[in-house]
């Protein structure tokens, strides 16, 4: 939960968890499992404690008679767009396909974010290594120069 608050990393972790949730949920629904059973399984499979808790709350609300999208929209773990897309999937009867599309979209976003992050980190690592190499060179050369002056 602390990692979710880190500026760049938090968004990446959240998008990854949403992608994992949607693809797993879709796969379970396609295999014929009821939505409630699928949610309970997904809640145990997702390796994010906050996401797991949110899924459990959504499952509890479904037991009370709510549809999938309403508690999902109200949760802070899922962006509103995901809730609206799932609502459309529920109403059209194509929930599995919508979940697959959500997963694909988030996977693409994750790939782009990782590429951007790599592009940002690369120059920082190069500068850091240059400073380390410069320090090592100075540590070797300064004693030699002082020895020459004697």
PDB file of C-alpha atoms in Angstrom:
ATOM      1  CA  UNK A   1       0.000   0.000   0.000  1.00  0.00           C
ATOM      2  CA  UNK A   2       2.938   2.340   0.600  1.00  0.00           C
ATOM      3  CA  UNK A   3       4.286   1.686  -2.898  1.00  0.00           C
ATOM      4  CA  UNK A   4       0.979   2.888  -4.364  1.00  0.00           C
ATOM      5  CA  UNK A   5       1.770   6.388  -3.090  1.00  0.00           C
ATOM      6  CA  UNK A   6       5.142   6.596  -4.875  1.00  0.00           C
ATOM      7  CA  UNK A   7       4.557   8.966  -7.842  1.00  0.00           C
ATOM      8  CA  UNK A   8       5.594   6.923 -10.887  1.00  0.00           C
ATOM      9  CA  UNK A   9       5.756   3.465  -9.351  1.00  0.00           C
ATOM     10  CA  UNK A  10       2.348   3.691  -7.667  1.00  0.00           C
ATOM     11  CA  UNK A  11       0.473   4.226 -10.907  1.00  0.00           C
ATOM     12  CA  UNK A  12       2.371   1.403 -12.547  1.00  0.00           C
ATOM     13  CA  UNK A  13       1.540  -1.004  -9.718  1.00  0.00           C
ATOM     14  CA  UNK A  14      -2.122   0.025  -9.758  1.00  0.00           C
ATOM     15  CA  UNK A  15      -2.427  -0.396 -13.530  1.00  0.00           C
ATOM     16  CA  UNK A  16      -0.715  -3.784 -13.303  1.00  0.00           C
ATOM     17  CA  UNK A  17      -3.126  -4.928 -10.586  1.00  0.00           C
ATOM     18  CA  UNK A  18      -6.138  -3.748 -12.610  1.00  0.00           C
ATOM     19  CA  UNK A  19      -4.855  -5.542 -15.697  1.00  0.00           C
ATOM     20  CA  UNK A  20      -4.307  -8.743 -13.731  1.00  0.00           C
ATOM     21  CA  UNK A  21      -7.761  -8.434 -12.160  1.00  0.00           C
ATOM     22  CA  UNK A  22      -9.566  -7.939 -15.466  1.00  0.00           C
ATOM     23  CA  UNK A  23      -7.781 -10.698 -17.395  1.00  0.00           C
ATOM     24  CA  UNK A  24      -8.208 -13.232 -14.571  1.00  0.00           C
ATOM     25  CA  UNK A  25     -11.850 -12.261 -14.015  1.00  0.00           C
ATOM     26  CA  UNK A  26     -12.514 -12.550 -17.757  1.00  0.00           C
ATOM     27  CA  UNK A  27     -10.855 -15.966 -17.978  1.00  0.00           C
ATOM     28  CA  UNK A  28     -12.883 -17.307 -15.058  1.00  0.00           C
ATOM     29  CA  UNK A  29     -16.144 -15.962 -16.495  1.00  0.00           C
ATOM     30  CA  UNK A  30     -15.337 -17.500 -19.901  1.00  0.00           C
ATOM     31  CA  UNK A  31     -14.807 -20.867 -18.213  1.00  0.00           C
ATOM     32  CA  UNK A  32     -18.388 -20.747 -16.951  1.00  0.00           C
ATOM     33  CA  UNK A  33     -17.906 -19.769 -13.315  1.00  0.00           C
ATOM     34  CA  UNK A  34     -20.522 -17.426 -11.838  1.00  0.00           C
ATOM     35  CA  UNK A  35     -19.412 -13.819 -11.296  1.00  0.00           C
ATOM     36  CA  UNK A  36     -19.448 -14.066  -7.497  1.00  0.00           C
ATOM     37  CA  UNK A  37     -17.296 -17.211  -7.426  1.00  0.00           C
ATOM     38  CA  UNK A  38     -14.967 -15.659  -9.995  1.00  0.00           C
ATOM     39  CA  UNK A  39     -14.564 -12.527  -7.868  1.00  0.00           C
ATOM     40  CA  UNK A  40     -13.792 -14.601  -4.778  1.00  0.00           C
ATOM     41  CA  UNK A  41     -11.095 -16.505  -6.672  1.00  0.00           C
ATOM     42  CA  UNK A  42      -9.648 -13.333  -8.218  1.00  0.00           C
ATOM     43  CA  UNK A  43      -9.525 -11.739  -4.756  1.00  0.00           C
ATOM     44  CA  UNK A  44      -7.299 -14.575  -3.571  1.00  0.00           C
ATOM     45  CA  UNK A  45      -5.110 -14.634  -6.692  1.00  0.00           C
ATOM     46  CA  UNK A  46      -4.304 -10.918  -6.960  1.00  0.00           C
ATOM     47  CA  UNK A  47      -1.036 -10.243  -5.124  1.00  0.00           C
ATOM     48  CA  UNK A  48      -2.020  -6.747  -4.001  1.00  0.00           C
ATOM     49  CA  UNK A  49      -3.586  -6.592  -0.528  1.00  0.00           C
ATOM     50  CA  UNK A  50      -5.494  -3.371  -1.218  1.00  0.00           C
ATOM     51  CA  UNK A  51      -6.883  -4.773  -4.474  1.00  0.00           C
ATOM     52  CA  UNK A  52      -7.794  -8.019  -2.721  1.00  0.00           C
ATOM     53  CA  UNK A  53      -9.693  -6.115  -0.023  1.00  0.00           C
ATOM     54  CA  UNK A  54     -11.500  -4.024  -2.650  1.00  0.00           C
ATOM     55  CA  UNK A  55     -12.529  -7.160  -4.567  1.00  0.00           C
ATOM     56  CA  UNK A  56     -13.837  -8.725  -1.345  1.00  0.00           C
ATOM     57  CA  UNK A  57     -15.920  -5.595  -0.688  1.00  0.00           C
ATOM     58  CA  UNK A  58     -17.273  -5.730  -4.243  1.00  0.00           C
ATOM     59  CA  UNK A  59     -18.191  -9.414  -3.769  1.00  0.00           C
ATOM     60  CA  UNK A  60     -19.966  -8.551  -0.500  1.00  0.00           C
ATOM     61  CA  UNK A  61     -21.975  -5.843  -2.267  1.00  0.00           C
ATOM     62  CA  UNK A  62     -22.951  -8.301  -5.022  1.00  0.00           C
ATOM     63  CA  UNK A  63     -24.255 -10.699  -2.351  1.00  0.00           C
ATOM     64  CA  UNK A  64     -26.379  -7.783  -1.094  1.00  0.00           C
ATOM     65  CA  UNK A  65     -27.864  -7.419  -4.582  1.00  0.00           C
ATOM     66  CA  UNK A  66     -25.655  -4.849  -6.332  1.00  0.00           C
ATOM     67  CA  UNK A  67     -24.294  -5.311  -9.813  1.00  0.00           C
ATOM     68  CA  UNK A  68     -20.529  -5.561 -10.398  1.00  0.00           C
ATOM     69  CA  UNK A  69     -19.977  -2.052 -11.716  1.00  0.00           C
ATOM     70  CA  UNK A  70     -21.649   0.021  -8.967  1.00  0.00           C
ATOM     71  CA  UNK A  71     -19.332  -0.924  -6.064  1.00  0.00           C
ATOM     72  CA  UNK A  72     -16.402  -0.979  -8.489  1.00  0.00           C
ATOM     73  CA  UNK A  73     -17.085   2.654  -9.489  1.00  0.00           C
ATOM     74  CA  UNK A  74     -17.262   3.669  -5.827  1.00  0.00           C
ATOM     75  CA  UNK A  75     -13.976   2.012  -4.918  1.00  0.00           C
ATOM     76  CA  UNK A  76     -10.821   4.116  -4.960  1.00  0.00           C
ATOM     77  CA  UNK A  77      -8.722   1.301  -6.404  1.00  0.00           C
ATOM     78  CA  UNK A  78     -10.397   1.358  -9.808  1.00  0.00           C
ATOM     79  CA  UNK A  79     -10.603   4.428 -12.040  1.00  0.00           C
ATOM     80  CA  UNK A  80     -14.196   5.457 -12.894  1.00  0.00           C
ATOM     81  CA  UNK A  81     -13.646   4.562 -16.558  1.00  0.00           C
ATOM     82  CA  UNK A  82     -13.140   0.892 -15.636  1.00  0.00           C
ATOM     83  CA  UNK A  83     -16.422   0.910 -13.727  1.00  0.00           C
ATOM     84  CA  UNK A  84     -18.287   2.488 -16.624  1.00  0.00           C
ATOM     85  CA  UNK A  85     -16.815   0.044 -19.132  1.00  0.00           C
ATOM     86  CA  UNK A  86     -17.785  -2.906 -16.929  1.00  0.00           C
ATOM     87  CA  UNK A  87     -21.303  -1.447 -16.605  1.00  0.00           C
ATOM     88  CA  UNK A  88     -21.564  -1.371 -20.403  1.00  0.00           C
ATOM     89  CA  UNK A  89     -20.273  -4.947 -20.555  1.00  0.00           C
ATOM     90  CA  UNK A  90     -22.845  -6.090 -18.003  1.00  0.00           C
ATOM     91  CA  UNK A  91     -25.711  -4.393 -19.827  1.00  0.00           C
ATOM     92  CA  UNK A  92     -24.674  -5.637 -23.265  1.00  0.00           C
ATOM     93  CA  UNK A  93     -23.952  -9.184 -22.093  1.00  0.00           C
ATOM     94  CA  UNK A  94     -20.353  -8.984 -23.310  1.00  0.00           C
ATOM     95  CA  UNK A  95     -18.606  -8.564 -19.969  1.00  0.00           C
ATOM     96  CA  UNK A  96     -15.780 -10.977 -20.820  1.00  0.00           C
ATOM     97  CA  UNK A  97     -14.884  -9.089 -24.005  1.00  0.00           C
ATOM     98  CA  UNK A  98     -14.971  -5.746 -22.199  1.00  0.00           C
ATOM     99  CA  UNK A  99     -12.718  -7.119 -19.459  1.00  0.00           C
ATOM    100  CA  UNK A 100     -10.290  -8.363 -22.117  1.00  0.00           C
ATOM    101  CA  UNK A 101     -10.237  -4.906 -23.751  1.00  0.00           C
ATOM    102  CA  UNK A 102      -9.625  -3.219 -20.400  1.00  0.00           C
ATOM    103  CA  UNK A 103      -6.744  -5.597 -19.728  1.00  0.00           C
ATOM    104  CA  UNK A 104      -5.213  -4.974 -23.161  1.00  0.00           C
ATOM    105  CA  UNK A 105      -5.489  -1.210 -22.686  1.00  0.00           C
ATOM    106  CA  UNK A 106      -3.814  -1.327 -19.301  1.00  0.00           C
ATOM    107  CA  UNK A 107      -1.075  -3.649 -20.580  1.00  0.00           C
ATOM    108  CA  UNK A 108      -0.301  -1.120 -23.332  1.00  0.00           C
ATOM    109  CA  UNK A 109      -0.237   1.703 -20.762  1.00  0.00           C
ATOM    110  CA  UNK A 110       2.119  -0.322 -18.566  1.00  0.00           C
ATOM    111  CA  UNK A 111       4.458  -0.983 -21.495  1.00  0.00           C
ATOM    112  CA  UNK A 112       4.543   2.726 -22.380  1.00  0.00           C
ATOM    113  CA  UNK A 113       5.144   3.718 -18.755  1.00  0.00           C
ATOM    114  CA  UNK A 114       8.003   1.238 -18.408  1.00  0.00           C
ATOM    115  CA  UNK A 115       9.577   2.526 -21.636  1.00  0.00           C
ATOM    116  CA  UNK A 116       9.318   6.131 -20.388  1.00  0.00           C
ATOM    117  CA  UNK A 117      10.707   5.164 -16.983  1.00  0.00           C
ATOM    118  CA  UNK A 118      13.616   3.340 -18.599  1.00  0.00           C
ATOM    119  CA  UNK A 119      14.324   6.323 -20.832  1.00  0.00           C
ATOM    120  CA  UNK A 120      14.391   8.590 -17.755  1.00  0.00           C
ATOM    121  CA  UNK A 121      16.530   6.309 -15.595  1.00  0.00           C
ATOM    122  CA  UNK A 122      19.160   5.528 -18.243  1.00  0.00           C
ATOM    123  CA  UNK A 123      20.813   8.993 -18.276  1.00  0.00           C
ATOM    124  CA  UNK A 124      20.733   9.135 -14.478  1.00  0.00           C
ATOM    125  CA  UNK A 125      22.595   5.815 -14.261  1.00  0.00           C
ATOM    126  CA  UNK A 126      25.148   6.971 -16.843  1.00  0.00           C
ATOM    127  CA  UNK A 127      25.849  10.192 -14.899  1.00  0.00           C
ATOM    128  CA  UNK A 128      26.098   8.243 -11.643  1.00  0.00           C
ATOM    129  CA  UNK A 129      28.583   5.791 -13.169  1.00  0.00           C
ATOM    130  CA  UNK A 130      30.605   8.683 -14.628  1.00  0.00           C
ATOM    131  CA  UNK A 131      30.863  10.245 -11.164  1.00  0.00           C
ATOM    132  CA  UNK A 132      31.928   6.915  -9.632  1.00  0.00           C
ATOM    133  CA  UNK A 133      34.561   6.321 -12.336  1.00  0.00           C
ATOM    134  CA  UNK A 134      35.778   9.922 -11.968  1.00  0.00           C
ATOM    135  CA  UNK A 135      36.089   9.466  -8.219  1.00  0.00           C
ATOM    136  CA  UNK A 136      38.083   6.240  -8.675  1.00  0.00           C
ATOM    137  CA  UNK A 137      40.393   7.913 -11.207  1.00  0.00           C
ATOM    138  CA  UNK A 138      40.961  10.848  -8.851  1.00  0.00           C
ATOM    139  CA  UNK A 139      41.597   8.469  -5.947  1.00  0.00           C
ATOM    140  CA  UNK A 140      44.328   6.759  -7.977  1.00  0.00           C
ATOM    141  CA  UNK A 141      45.878   9.809  -9.671  1.00  0.00           C
ATOM    142  CA  UNK A 142      46.014  12.280  -6.765  1.00  0.00           C
ATOM    143  CA  UNK A 143      48.388  10.159  -4.655  1.00  0.00           C
ATOM    144  CA  UNK A 144      50.595   9.603  -7.742  1.00  0.00           C
ATOM    145  CA  UNK A 145      50.737  13.345  -8.443  1.00  0.00           C
ATOM    146  CA  UNK A 146      51.574  14.109  -4.812  1.00  0.00           C
ATOM    147  CA  UNK A 147      54.290  11.464  -4.891  1.00  0.00           C
ATOM    148  CA  UNK A 148      55.770  13.056  -8.050  1.00  0.00           C
ATOM    149  CA  UNK A 149      55.923  16.473  -6.361  1.00  0.00           C
ATOM    150  CA  UNK A 150      58.108  15.135  -3.548  1.00  0.00           C
TER     151      UNK A 150
END
